[in-house]
């Protein structure tokens, strides 16, 4: 299904963020039909009410949400990397001990 926005009143990135929000996604799931495949028709989609502040405000919101999303992804990557390093640490220490290396600290 294709959705076309009236860009005179809707900033596409703002609407994309709104549609990706957990409460909107839950609305879609709750209002989908399930037989062999989960579906939603145009009438169901029309039931999603998107708040429409002025376009300039939508642009600012979308830019800030994009910035925060990128920051969150960066923090998640840092945490994953640090967790992997911590999980590898006992192995490194054991390897040093078996090699007779002097432990730092």
PDB file of N, CA and C in Angstrom:
ATOM      1  N   UNK A   1       0.857  -1.166   0.000  1.00  0.00           N
ATOM      2  CA  UNK A   1       0.000   0.000   0.000  1.00  0.00           C
ATOM      3  C   UNK A   1       0.908   1.235   0.000  1.00  0.00           C
ATOM      4  N   UNK A   2       0.602   2.175  -0.828  1.00  0.00           N
ATOM      5  CA  UNK A   2       1.371   3.407  -0.901  1.00  0.00           C
ATOM      6  C   UNK A   2       0.617   4.506  -0.170  1.00  0.00           C
ATOM      7  N   UNK A   3       1.360   5.280   0.585  1.00  0.00           N
ATOM      8  CA  UNK A   3       0.779   6.420   1.297  1.00  0.00           C
ATOM      9  C   UNK A   3       1.418   7.667   0.734  1.00  0.00           C
ATOM     10  N   UNK A   4       0.597   8.598   0.327  1.00  0.00           N
ATOM     11  CA  UNK A   4       1.100   9.876  -0.171  1.00  0.00           C
ATOM     12  C   UNK A   4       0.699  10.959   0.817  1.00  0.00           C
ATOM     13  N   UNK A   5       1.680  11.721   1.214  1.00  0.00           N
ATOM     14  CA  UNK A   5       1.426  12.792   2.171  1.00  0.00           C
ATOM     15  C   UNK A   5       1.232  14.111   1.448  1.00  0.00           C
ATOM     16  N   UNK A   6       0.407  14.930   2.022  1.00  0.00           N
ATOM     17  CA  UNK A   6       0.289  16.303   1.554  1.00  0.00           C
ATOM     18  C   UNK A   6       1.440  17.054   2.206  1.00  0.00           C
ATOM     19  N   UNK A   7       2.500  17.288   1.445  1.00  0.00           N
ATOM     20  CA  UNK A   7       3.697  17.895   2.018  1.00  0.00           C
ATOM     21  C   UNK A   7       3.515  19.382   2.328  1.00  0.00           C
ATOM     22  N   UNK A   8       2.369  19.935   1.976  1.00  0.00           N
ATOM     23  CA  UNK A   8       2.072  21.310   2.394  1.00  0.00           C
ATOM     24  C   UNK A   8       1.815  21.367   3.895  1.00  0.00           C
ATOM     25  N   UNK A   9       1.352  20.239   4.460  1.00  0.00           N
ATOM     26  CA  UNK A   9       1.047  20.224   5.893  1.00  0.00           C
ATOM     27  C   UNK A   9       1.769  19.122   6.652  1.00  0.00           C
ATOM     28  N   UNK A  10       2.425  18.208   5.941  1.00  0.00           N
ATOM     29  CA  UNK A  10       3.084  17.077   6.603  1.00  0.00           C
ATOM     30  C   UNK A  10       4.536  16.958   6.147  1.00  0.00           C
ATOM     31  N   UNK A  11       5.436  16.931   7.105  1.00  0.00           N
ATOM     32  CA  UNK A  11       6.853  16.721   6.828  1.00  0.00           C
ATOM     33  C   UNK A  11       7.104  15.213   6.886  1.00  0.00           C
ATOM     34  N   UNK A  12       7.526  14.584   5.779  1.00  0.00           N
ATOM     35  CA  UNK A  12       7.618  13.114   5.715  1.00  0.00           C
ATOM     36  C   UNK A  12       8.429  12.465   6.836  1.00  0.00           C
ATOM     37  N   UNK A  13       9.573  13.040   7.206  1.00  0.00           N
ATOM     38  CA  UNK A  13      10.387  12.436   8.259  1.00  0.00           C
ATOM     39  C   UNK A  13       9.668  12.482   9.611  1.00  0.00           C
ATOM     40  N   UNK A  14       8.896  13.538   9.847  1.00  0.00           N
ATOM     41  CA  UNK A  14       8.116  13.629  11.087  1.00  0.00           C
ATOM     42  C   UNK A  14       7.083  12.498  11.124  1.00  0.00           C
ATOM     43  N   UNK A  15       6.374  12.325  10.013  1.00  0.00           N
ATOM     44  CA  UNK A  15       5.355  11.272   9.953  1.00  0.00           C
ATOM     45  C   UNK A  15       6.012   9.894  10.089  1.00  0.00           C
ATOM     46  N   UNK A  16       7.189   9.718   9.487  1.00  0.00           N
ATOM     47  CA  UNK A  16       7.896   8.435   9.603  1.00  0.00           C
ATOM     48  C   UNK A  16       8.254   8.148  11.065  1.00  0.00           C
ATOM     49  N   UNK A  17       8.751   9.159  11.772  1.00  0.00           N
ATOM     50  CA  UNK A  17       9.048   8.966  13.198  1.00  0.00           C
ATOM     51  C   UNK A  17       7.770   8.647  13.974  1.00  0.00           C
ATOM     52  N   UNK A  18       6.702   9.340  13.669  1.00  0.00           N
ATOM     53  CA  UNK A  18       5.435   9.110  14.365  1.00  0.00           C
ATOM     54  C   UNK A  18       4.948   7.675  14.111  1.00  0.00           C
ATOM     55  N   UNK A  19       5.038   7.245  12.856  1.00  0.00           N
ATOM     56  CA  UNK A  19       4.563   5.897  12.510  1.00  0.00           C
ATOM     57  C   UNK A  19       5.448   4.820  13.148  1.00  0.00           C
ATOM     58  N   UNK A  20       6.712   5.135  13.395  1.00  0.00           N
ATOM     59  CA  UNK A  20       7.618   4.176  14.002  1.00  0.00           C
ATOM     60  C   UNK A  20       7.554   4.139  15.520  1.00  0.00           C
ATOM     61  N   UNK A  21       6.814   5.061  16.119  1.00  0.00           N
ATOM     62  CA  UNK A  21       6.708   5.103  17.583  1.00  0.00           C
ATOM     63  C   UNK A  21       5.979   3.865  18.088  1.00  0.00           C
ATOM     64  N   UNK A  22       6.368   3.396  19.251  1.00  0.00           N
ATOM     65  CA  UNK A  22       5.810   2.153  19.781  1.00  0.00           C
ATOM     66  C   UNK A  22       4.292   2.190  19.944  1.00  0.00           C
ATOM     67  N   UNK A  23       3.726   3.325  20.351  1.00  0.00           N
ATOM     68  CA  UNK A  23       2.266   3.372  20.530  1.00  0.00           C
ATOM     69  C   UNK A  23       1.551   3.317  19.179  1.00  0.00           C
ATOM     70  N   UNK A  24       2.122   3.935  18.160  1.00  0.00           N
ATOM     71  CA  UNK A  24       1.511   3.869  16.828  1.00  0.00           C
ATOM     72  C   UNK A  24       1.639   2.458  16.274  1.00  0.00           C
ATOM     73  N   UNK A  25       2.796   1.859  16.455  1.00  0.00           N
ATOM     74  CA  UNK A  25       2.993   0.478  15.982  1.00  0.00           C
ATOM     75  C   UNK A  25       2.024  -0.470  16.680  1.00  0.00           C
ATOM     76  N   UNK A  26       1.805  -0.254  17.987  1.00  0.00           N
ATOM     77  CA  UNK A  26       0.862  -1.093  18.724  1.00  0.00           C
ATOM     78  C   UNK A  26      -0.560  -0.911  18.182  1.00  0.00           C
ATOM     79  N   UNK A  27      -0.934   0.332  17.844  1.00  0.00           N
ATOM     80  CA  UNK A  27      -2.244   0.587  17.240  1.00  0.00           C
ATOM     81  C   UNK A  27      -2.389  -0.212  15.946  1.00  0.00           C
ATOM     82  N   UNK A  28      -1.347  -0.199  15.131  1.00  0.00           N
ATOM     83  CA  UNK A  28      -1.379  -0.934  13.858  1.00  0.00           C
ATOM     84  C   UNK A  28      -1.558  -2.425  14.123  1.00  0.00           C
ATOM     85  N   UNK A  29      -0.805  -2.970  15.056  1.00  0.00           N
ATOM     86  CA  UNK A  29      -0.912  -4.400  15.381  1.00  0.00           C
ATOM     87  C   UNK A  29      -2.308  -4.722  15.898  1.00  0.00           C
ATOM     88  N   UNK A  30      -2.810  -3.890  16.813  1.00  0.00           N
ATOM     89  CA  UNK A  30      -4.131  -4.127  17.400  1.00  0.00           C
ATOM     90  C   UNK A  30      -5.255  -4.049  16.374  1.00  0.00           C
ATOM     91  N   UNK A  31      -5.053  -3.271  15.311  1.00  0.00           N
ATOM     92  CA  UNK A  31      -6.104  -3.082  14.319  1.00  0.00           C
ATOM     93  C   UNK A  31      -5.863  -3.836  13.017  1.00  0.00           C
ATOM     94  N   UNK A  32      -4.906  -4.737  13.034  1.00  0.00           N
ATOM     95  CA  UNK A  32      -4.631  -5.554  11.850  1.00  0.00           C
ATOM     96  C   UNK A  32      -5.505  -6.796  11.874  1.00  0.00           C
ATOM     97  N   UNK A  33      -5.735  -7.324  10.702  1.00  0.00           N
ATOM     98  CA  UNK A  33      -6.496  -8.577  10.575  1.00  0.00           C
ATOM     99  C   UNK A  33      -5.496  -9.705  10.376  1.00  0.00           C
ATOM    100  N   UNK A  34      -5.787 -10.828  11.000  1.00  0.00           N
ATOM    101  CA  UNK A  34      -4.885 -11.965  10.864  1.00  0.00           C
ATOM    102  C   UNK A  34      -5.678 -13.174  10.401  1.00  0.00           C
ATOM    103  N   UNK A  35      -5.250 -13.720   9.299  1.00  0.00           N
ATOM    104  CA  UNK A  35      -5.758 -15.009   8.829  1.00  0.00           C
ATOM    105  C   UNK A  35      -4.500 -15.850   8.656  1.00  0.00           C
ATOM    106  N   UNK A  36      -4.011 -15.922   7.439  1.00  0.00           N
ATOM    107  CA  UNK A  36      -2.717 -16.569   7.238  1.00  0.00           C
ATOM    108  C   UNK A  36      -1.605 -15.526   7.231  1.00  0.00           C
ATOM    109  N   UNK A  37      -2.013 -14.254   7.079  1.00  0.00           N
ATOM    110  CA  UNK A  37      -1.046 -13.172   7.034  1.00  0.00           C
ATOM    111  C   UNK A  37      -1.680 -11.945   7.689  1.00  0.00           C
ATOM    112  N   UNK A  38      -0.886 -11.182   8.416  1.00  0.00           N
ATOM    113  CA  UNK A  38      -1.399  -9.969   9.050  1.00  0.00           C
ATOM    114  C   UNK A  38      -1.535  -8.886   7.991  1.00  0.00           C
ATOM    115  N   UNK A  39      -2.722  -8.275   7.932  1.00  0.00           N
ATOM    116  CA  UNK A  39      -2.970  -7.259   6.911  1.00  0.00           C
ATOM    117  C   UNK A  39      -3.656  -6.042   7.525  1.00  0.00           C
ATOM    118  N   UNK A  40      -3.594  -4.961   6.766  1.00  0.00           N
ATOM    119  CA  UNK A  40      -4.263  -3.730   7.147  1.00  0.00           C
ATOM    120  C   UNK A  40      -4.698  -3.074   5.834  1.00  0.00           C
ATOM    121  N   UNK A  41      -5.946  -2.631   5.769  1.00  0.00           N
ATOM    122  CA  UNK A  41      -6.401  -1.994   4.534  1.00  0.00           C
ATOM    123  C   UNK A  41      -6.330  -0.473   4.646  1.00  0.00           C
ATOM    124  N   UNK A  42      -6.691   0.204   3.571  1.00  0.00           N
ATOM    125  CA  UNK A  42      -6.599   1.668   3.561  1.00  0.00           C
ATOM    126  C   UNK A  42      -7.505   2.302   4.612  1.00  0.00           C
ATOM    127  N   UNK A  43      -8.663   1.724   4.838  1.00  0.00           N
ATOM    128  CA  UNK A  43      -9.569   2.246   5.860  1.00  0.00           C
ATOM    129  C   UNK A  43      -8.958   2.146   7.246  1.00  0.00           C
ATOM    130  N   UNK A  44      -8.285   1.000   7.508  1.00  0.00           N
ATOM    131  CA  UNK A  44      -7.610   0.831   8.792  1.00  0.00           C
ATOM    132  C   UNK A  44      -6.506   1.869   8.951  1.00  0.00           C
ATOM    133  N   UNK A  45      -5.759   2.066   7.889  1.00  0.00           N
ATOM    134  CA  UNK A  45      -4.668   3.039   7.918  1.00  0.00           C
ATOM    135  C   UNK A  45      -5.201   4.453   8.132  1.00  0.00           C
ATOM    136  N   UNK A  46      -6.333   4.739   7.568  1.00  0.00           N
ATOM    137  CA  UNK A  46      -6.935   6.066   7.730  1.00  0.00           C
ATOM    138  C   UNK A  46      -7.328   6.325   9.185  1.00  0.00           C
ATOM    139  N   UNK A  47      -7.460   5.265   9.970  1.00  0.00           N
ATOM    140  CA  UNK A  47      -7.810   5.410  11.381  1.00  0.00           C
ATOM    141  C   UNK A  47      -6.666   5.910  12.241  1.00  0.00           C
ATOM    142  N   UNK A  48      -5.457   5.928  11.691  1.00  0.00           N
ATOM    143  CA  UNK A  48      -4.307   6.422  12.448  1.00  0.00           C
ATOM    144  C   UNK A  48      -4.317   7.944  12.367  1.00  0.00           C
ATOM    145  N   UNK A  49      -4.447   8.568  13.493  1.00  0.00           N
ATOM    146  CA  UNK A  49      -4.491  10.032  13.549  1.00  0.00           C
ATOM    147  C   UNK A  49      -3.096  10.558  13.867  1.00  0.00           C
ATOM    148  N   UNK A  50      -2.550  11.327  12.933  1.00  0.00           N
ATOM    149  CA  UNK A  50      -1.222  11.904  13.093  1.00  0.00           C
ATOM    150  C   UNK A  50      -1.386  13.362  13.503  1.00  0.00           C
ATOM    151  N   UNK A  51      -0.767  13.765  14.617  1.00  0.00           N
ATOM    152  CA  UNK A  51      -0.838  15.180  14.986  1.00  0.00           C
ATOM    153  C   UNK A  51      -0.094  16.000  13.934  1.00  0.00           C
ATOM    154  N   UNK A  52      -0.641  17.150  13.596  1.00  0.00           N
ATOM    155  CA  UNK A  52      -0.048  17.946  12.522  1.00  0.00           C
ATOM    156  C   UNK A  52       0.263  19.367  13.025  1.00  0.00           C
ATOM    157  N   UNK A  53       1.382  19.504  13.748  1.00  0.00           N
ATOM    158  CA  UNK A  53       1.806  20.862  14.100  1.00  0.00           C
ATOM    159  C   UNK A  53       2.305  21.563  12.835  1.00  0.00           C
ATOM    160  N   UNK A  54       2.635  22.832  12.903  1.00  0.00           N
ATOM    161  CA  UNK A  54       3.161  23.523  11.724  1.00  0.00           C
ATOM    162  C   UNK A  54       4.382  22.784  11.146  1.00  0.00           C
ATOM    163  N   UNK A  55       4.529  22.842   9.835  1.00  0.00           N
ATOM    164  CA  UNK A  55       5.590  22.094   9.151  1.00  0.00           C
ATOM    165  C   UNK A  55       6.971  22.436   9.716  1.00  0.00           C
ATOM    166  N   UNK A  56       7.231  23.704   9.989  1.00  0.00           N
ATOM    167  CA  UNK A  56       8.539  24.080  10.540  1.00  0.00           C
ATOM    168  C   UNK A  56       8.796  23.375  11.865  1.00  0.00           C
ATOM    169  N   UNK A  57       7.773  23.239  12.686  1.00  0.00           N
ATOM    170  CA  UNK A  57       7.913  22.539  13.963  1.00  0.00           C
ATOM    171  C   UNK A  57       8.112  21.040  13.724  1.00  0.00           C
ATOM    172  N   UNK A  58       7.405  20.486  12.757  1.00  0.00           N
ATOM    173  CA  UNK A  58       7.589  19.077  12.410  1.00  0.00           C
ATOM    174  C   UNK A  58       9.036  18.825  11.986  1.00  0.00           C
ATOM    175  N   UNK A  59       9.593  19.752  11.191  1.00  0.00           N
ATOM    176  CA  UNK A  59      10.982  19.614  10.743  1.00  0.00           C
ATOM    177  C   UNK A  59      11.932  19.616  11.937  1.00  0.00           C
ATOM    178  N   UNK A  60      11.715  20.523  12.887  1.00  0.00           N
ATOM    179  CA  UNK A  60      12.572  20.577  14.078  1.00  0.00           C
ATOM    180  C   UNK A  60      12.442  19.297  14.896  1.00  0.00           C
ATOM    181  N   UNK A  61      11.206  18.832  15.094  1.00  0.00           N
ATOM    182  CA  UNK A  61      10.994  17.589  15.846  1.00  0.00           C
ATOM    183  C   UNK A  61      11.709  16.424  15.159  1.00  0.00           C
ATOM    184  N   UNK A  62      11.529  16.322  13.847  1.00  0.00           N
ATOM    185  CA  UNK A  62      12.131  15.215  13.097  1.00  0.00           C
ATOM    186  C   UNK A  62      13.651  15.271  13.189  1.00  0.00           C
ATOM    187  N   UNK A  63      14.235  16.462  13.061  1.00  0.00           N
ATOM    188  CA  UNK A  63      15.693  16.599  13.157  1.00  0.00           C
ATOM    189  C   UNK A  63      16.191  16.185  14.539  1.00  0.00           C
ATOM    190  N   UNK A  64      15.476  16.600  15.577  1.00  0.00           N
ATOM    191  CA  UNK A  64      15.889  16.244  16.938  1.00  0.00           C
ATOM    192  C   UNK A  64      15.710  14.748  17.186  1.00  0.00           C
ATOM    193  N   UNK A  65      14.631  14.165  16.713  1.00  0.00           N
ATOM    194  CA  UNK A  65      14.426  12.725  16.873  1.00  0.00           C
ATOM    195  C   UNK A  65      15.486  11.932  16.116  1.00  0.00           C
ATOM    196  N   UNK A  66      15.855  12.392  14.936  1.00  0.00           N
ATOM    197  CA  UNK A  66      16.907  11.733  14.157  1.00  0.00           C
ATOM    198  C   UNK A  66      18.241  11.821  14.910  1.00  0.00           C
ATOM    199  N   UNK A  67      18.536  13.002  15.463  1.00  0.00           N
ATOM    200  CA  UNK A  67      19.771  13.193  16.215  1.00  0.00           C
ATOM    201  C   UNK A  67      19.802  12.278  17.442  1.00  0.00           C
ATOM    202  N   UNK A  68      18.699  12.235  18.179  1.00  0.00           N
ATOM    203  CA  UNK A  68      18.642  11.405  19.375  1.00  0.00           C
ATOM    204  C   UNK A  68      18.700   9.920  19.037  1.00  0.00           C
ATOM    205  N   UNK A  69      18.086   9.538  17.942  1.00  0.00           N
ATOM    206  CA  UNK A  69      18.128   8.145  17.509  1.00  0.00           C
ATOM    207  C   UNK A  69      19.566   7.734  17.164  1.00  0.00           C
ATOM    208  N   UNK A  70      20.276   8.598  16.444  1.00  0.00           N
ATOM    209  CA  UNK A  70      21.678   8.312  16.106  1.00  0.00           C
ATOM    210  C   UNK A  70      22.528   8.236  17.367  1.00  0.00           C
ATOM    211  N   UNK A  71      22.289   9.129  18.313  1.00  0.00           N
ATOM    212  CA  UNK A  71      23.017   9.114  19.579  1.00  0.00           C
ATOM    213  C   UNK A  71      22.742   7.811  20.327  1.00  0.00           C
ATOM    214  N   UNK A  72      21.479   7.405  20.362  1.00  0.00           N
ATOM    215  CA  UNK A  72      21.114   6.148  21.027  1.00  0.00           C
ATOM    216  C   UNK A  72      21.789   4.952  20.378  1.00  0.00           C
ATOM    217  N   UNK A  73      21.834   4.920  19.043  1.00  0.00           N
ATOM    218  CA  UNK A  73      22.495   3.819  18.343  1.00  0.00           C
ATOM    219  C   UNK A  73      23.993   3.805  18.638  1.00  0.00           C
ATOM    220  N   UNK A  74      24.589   4.994  18.705  1.00  0.00           N
ATOM    221  CA  UNK A  74      26.014   5.096  19.019  1.00  0.00           C
ATOM    222  C   UNK A  74      26.289   4.591  20.433  1.00  0.00           C
ATOM    223  N   UNK A  75      25.444   4.982  21.375  1.00  0.00           N
ATOM    224  CA  UNK A  75      25.607   4.515  22.757  1.00  0.00           C
ATOM    225  C   UNK A  75      25.425   3.004  22.859  1.00  0.00           C
ATOM    226  N   UNK A  76      24.459   2.465  22.125  1.00  0.00           N
ATOM    227  CA  UNK A  76      24.252   1.017  22.141  1.00  0.00           C
ATOM    228  C   UNK A  76      25.477   0.294  21.601  1.00  0.00           C
ATOM    229  N   UNK A  77      26.081   0.826  20.533  1.00  0.00           N
ATOM    230  CA  UNK A  77      27.283   0.209  19.969  1.00  0.00           C
ATOM    231  C   UNK A  77      28.423   0.265  20.970  1.00  0.00           C
ATOM    232  N   UNK A  78      28.595   1.405  21.639  1.00  0.00           N
ATOM    233  CA  UNK A  78      29.649   1.538  22.651  1.00  0.00           C
ATOM    234  C   UNK A  78      29.445   0.524  23.765  1.00  0.00           C
ATOM    235  N   UNK A  79      28.215   0.383  24.223  1.00  0.00           N
ATOM    236  CA  UNK A  79      27.920  -0.582  25.293  1.00  0.00           C
ATOM    237  C   UNK A  79      28.197  -2.006  24.820  1.00  0.00           C
ATOM    238  N   UNK A  80      27.777  -2.347  23.590  1.00  0.00           N
ATOM    239  CA  UNK A  80      28.056  -3.692  23.056  1.00  0.00           C
ATOM    240  C   UNK A  80      29.561  -3.943  22.993  1.00  0.00           C
ATOM    241  N   UNK A  81      30.315  -2.951  22.474  1.00  0.00           N
ATOM    242  CA  UNK A  81      31.765  -3.105  22.356  1.00  0.00           C
ATOM    243  C   UNK A  81      32.409  -3.290  23.730  1.00  0.00           C
ATOM    244  N   UNK A  82      31.983  -2.491  24.712  1.00  0.00           N
ATOM    245  CA  UNK A  82      32.553  -2.596  26.053  1.00  0.00           C
ATOM    246  C   UNK A  82      32.169  -3.912  26.714  1.00  0.00           C
ATOM    247  N   UNK A  83      30.954  -4.373  26.474  1.00  0.00           N
ATOM    248  CA  UNK A  83      30.512  -5.661  27.030  1.00  0.00           C
ATOM    249  C   UNK A  83      31.345  -6.792  26.443  1.00  0.00           C
ATOM    250  N   UNK A  84      31.582  -6.743  25.134  1.00  0.00           N
ATOM    251  CA  UNK A  84      32.417  -7.777  24.502  1.00  0.00           C
ATOM    252  C   UNK A  84      33.832  -7.753  25.076  1.00  0.00           C
ATOM    253  N   UNK A  85      34.378  -6.551  25.284  1.00  0.00           N
ATOM    254  CA  UNK A  85      35.732  -6.441  25.847  1.00  0.00           C
ATOM    255  C   UNK A  85      35.772  -7.008  27.261  1.00  0.00           C
ATOM    256  N   UNK A  86      34.741  -6.715  28.055  1.00  0.00           N
ATOM    257  CA  UNK A  86      34.689  -7.248  29.422  1.00  0.00           C
ATOM    258  C   UNK A  86      34.531  -8.759  29.429  1.00  0.00           C
ATOM    259  N   UNK A  87      33.722  -9.278  28.510  1.00  0.00           N
ATOM    260  CA  UNK A  87      33.527 -10.729  28.446  1.00  0.00           C
ATOM    261  C   UNK A  87      34.796 -11.439  28.005  1.00  0.00           C
ATOM    262  N   UNK A  88      35.623 -10.780  27.194  1.00  0.00           N
ATOM    263  CA  UNK A  88      36.878 -11.373  26.738  1.00  0.00           C
ATOM    264  C   UNK A  88      37.970 -11.278  27.799  1.00  0.00           C
ATOM    265  N   UNK A  89      37.819 -10.396  28.759  1.00  0.00           N
ATOM    266  CA  UNK A  89      38.860 -10.145  29.749  1.00  0.00           C
ATOM    267  C   UNK A  89      39.285 -11.387  30.531  1.00  0.00           C
ATOM    268  N   UNK A  90      38.374 -12.200  31.060  1.00  0.00           N
ATOM    269  CA  UNK A  90      38.832 -13.391  31.796  1.00  0.00           C
ATOM    270  C   UNK A  90      39.710 -14.299  30.932  1.00  0.00           C
ATOM    271  N   UNK A  91      39.350 -14.437  29.672  1.00  0.00           N
ATOM    272  CA  UNK A  91      40.163 -15.266  28.780  1.00  0.00           C
ATOM    273  C   UNK A  91      41.557 -14.702  28.600  1.00  0.00           C
ATOM    274  N   UNK A  92      41.660 -13.385  28.459  1.00  0.00           N
ATOM    275  CA  UNK A  92      42.964 -12.727  28.319  1.00  0.00           C
ATOM    276  C   UNK A  92      43.791 -12.940  29.585  1.00  0.00           C
ATOM    277  N   UNK A  93      43.158 -12.751  30.737  1.00  0.00           N
ATOM    278  CA  UNK A  93      43.872 -12.934  32.007  1.00  0.00           C
ATOM    279  C   UNK A  93      44.338 -14.377  32.182  1.00  0.00           C
ATOM    280  N   UNK A  94      43.487 -15.331  31.835  1.00  0.00           N
ATOM    281  CA  UNK A  94      43.872 -16.743  31.934  1.00  0.00           C
ATOM    282  C   UNK A  94      45.029 -17.053  30.991  1.00  0.00           C
ATOM    283  N   UNK A  95      44.965 -16.507  29.790  1.00  0.00           N
ATOM    284  CA  UNK A  95      46.032 -16.740  28.817  1.00  0.00           C
ATOM    285  C   UNK A  95      47.361 -16.190  29.339  1.00  0.00           C
ATOM    286  N   UNK A  96      47.313 -14.969  29.928  1.00  0.00           N
ATOM    287  CA  UNK A  96      48.525 -14.400  30.505  1.00  0.00           C
ATOM    288  C   UNK A  96      49.054 -15.269  31.645  1.00  0.00           C
ATOM    289  N   UNK A  97      48.155 -15.779  32.466  1.00  0.00           N
ATOM    290  CA  UNK A  97      48.562 -16.611  33.598  1.00  0.00           C
ATOM    291  C   UNK A  97      49.206 -17.916  33.104  1.00  0.00           C
ATOM    292  N   UNK A  98      48.605 -18.534  32.097  1.00  0.00           N
ATOM    293  CA  UNK A  98      49.148 -19.788  31.573  1.00  0.00           C
ATOM    294  C   UNK A  98      50.498 -19.578  30.883  1.00  0.00           C
ATOM    295  N   UNK A  99      50.691 -18.394  30.318  1.00  0.00           N
ATOM    296  CA  UNK A  99      51.949 -18.078  29.657  1.00  0.00           C
ATOM    297  C   UNK A  99      53.023 -17.631  30.656  1.00  0.00           C
ATOM    298  N   UNK A 100      52.621 -17.447  31.892  1.00  0.00           N
ATOM    299  CA  UNK A 100      53.563 -16.992  32.915  1.00  0.00           C
ATOM    300  C   UNK A 100      53.825 -15.508  32.839  1.00  0.00           C
ATOM    301  N   UNK A 101      52.970 -14.779  32.114  1.00  0.00           N
ATOM    302  CA  UNK A 101      53.140 -13.338  31.999  1.00  0.00           C
ATOM    303  C   UNK A 101      52.790 -12.685  33.322  1.00  0.00           C
ATOM    304  N   UNK A 102      53.447 -11.574  33.572  1.00  0.00           N
ATOM    305  CA  UNK A 102      53.141 -10.800  34.760  1.00  0.00           C
ATOM    306  C   UNK A 102      51.832 -10.067  34.533  1.00  0.00           C
ATOM    307  N   UNK A 103      50.915 -10.177  35.495  1.00  0.00           N
ATOM    308  CA  UNK A 103      49.625  -9.503  35.370  1.00  0.00           C
ATOM    309  C   UNK A 103      49.782  -8.042  35.707  1.00  0.00           C
ATOM    310  N   UNK A 104      49.158  -7.212  34.889  1.00  0.00           N
ATOM    311  CA  UNK A 104      49.189  -5.753  35.152  1.00  0.00           C
ATOM    312  C   UNK A 104      48.231  -5.425  36.270  1.00  0.00           C
ATOM    313  N   UNK A 105      48.566  -4.422  37.055  1.00  0.00           N
ATOM    314  CA  UNK A 105      47.634  -3.995  38.082  1.00  0.00           C
ATOM    315  C   UNK A 105      48.323  -3.922  39.331  1.00  0.00           C
TER     316      UNK A 105
END
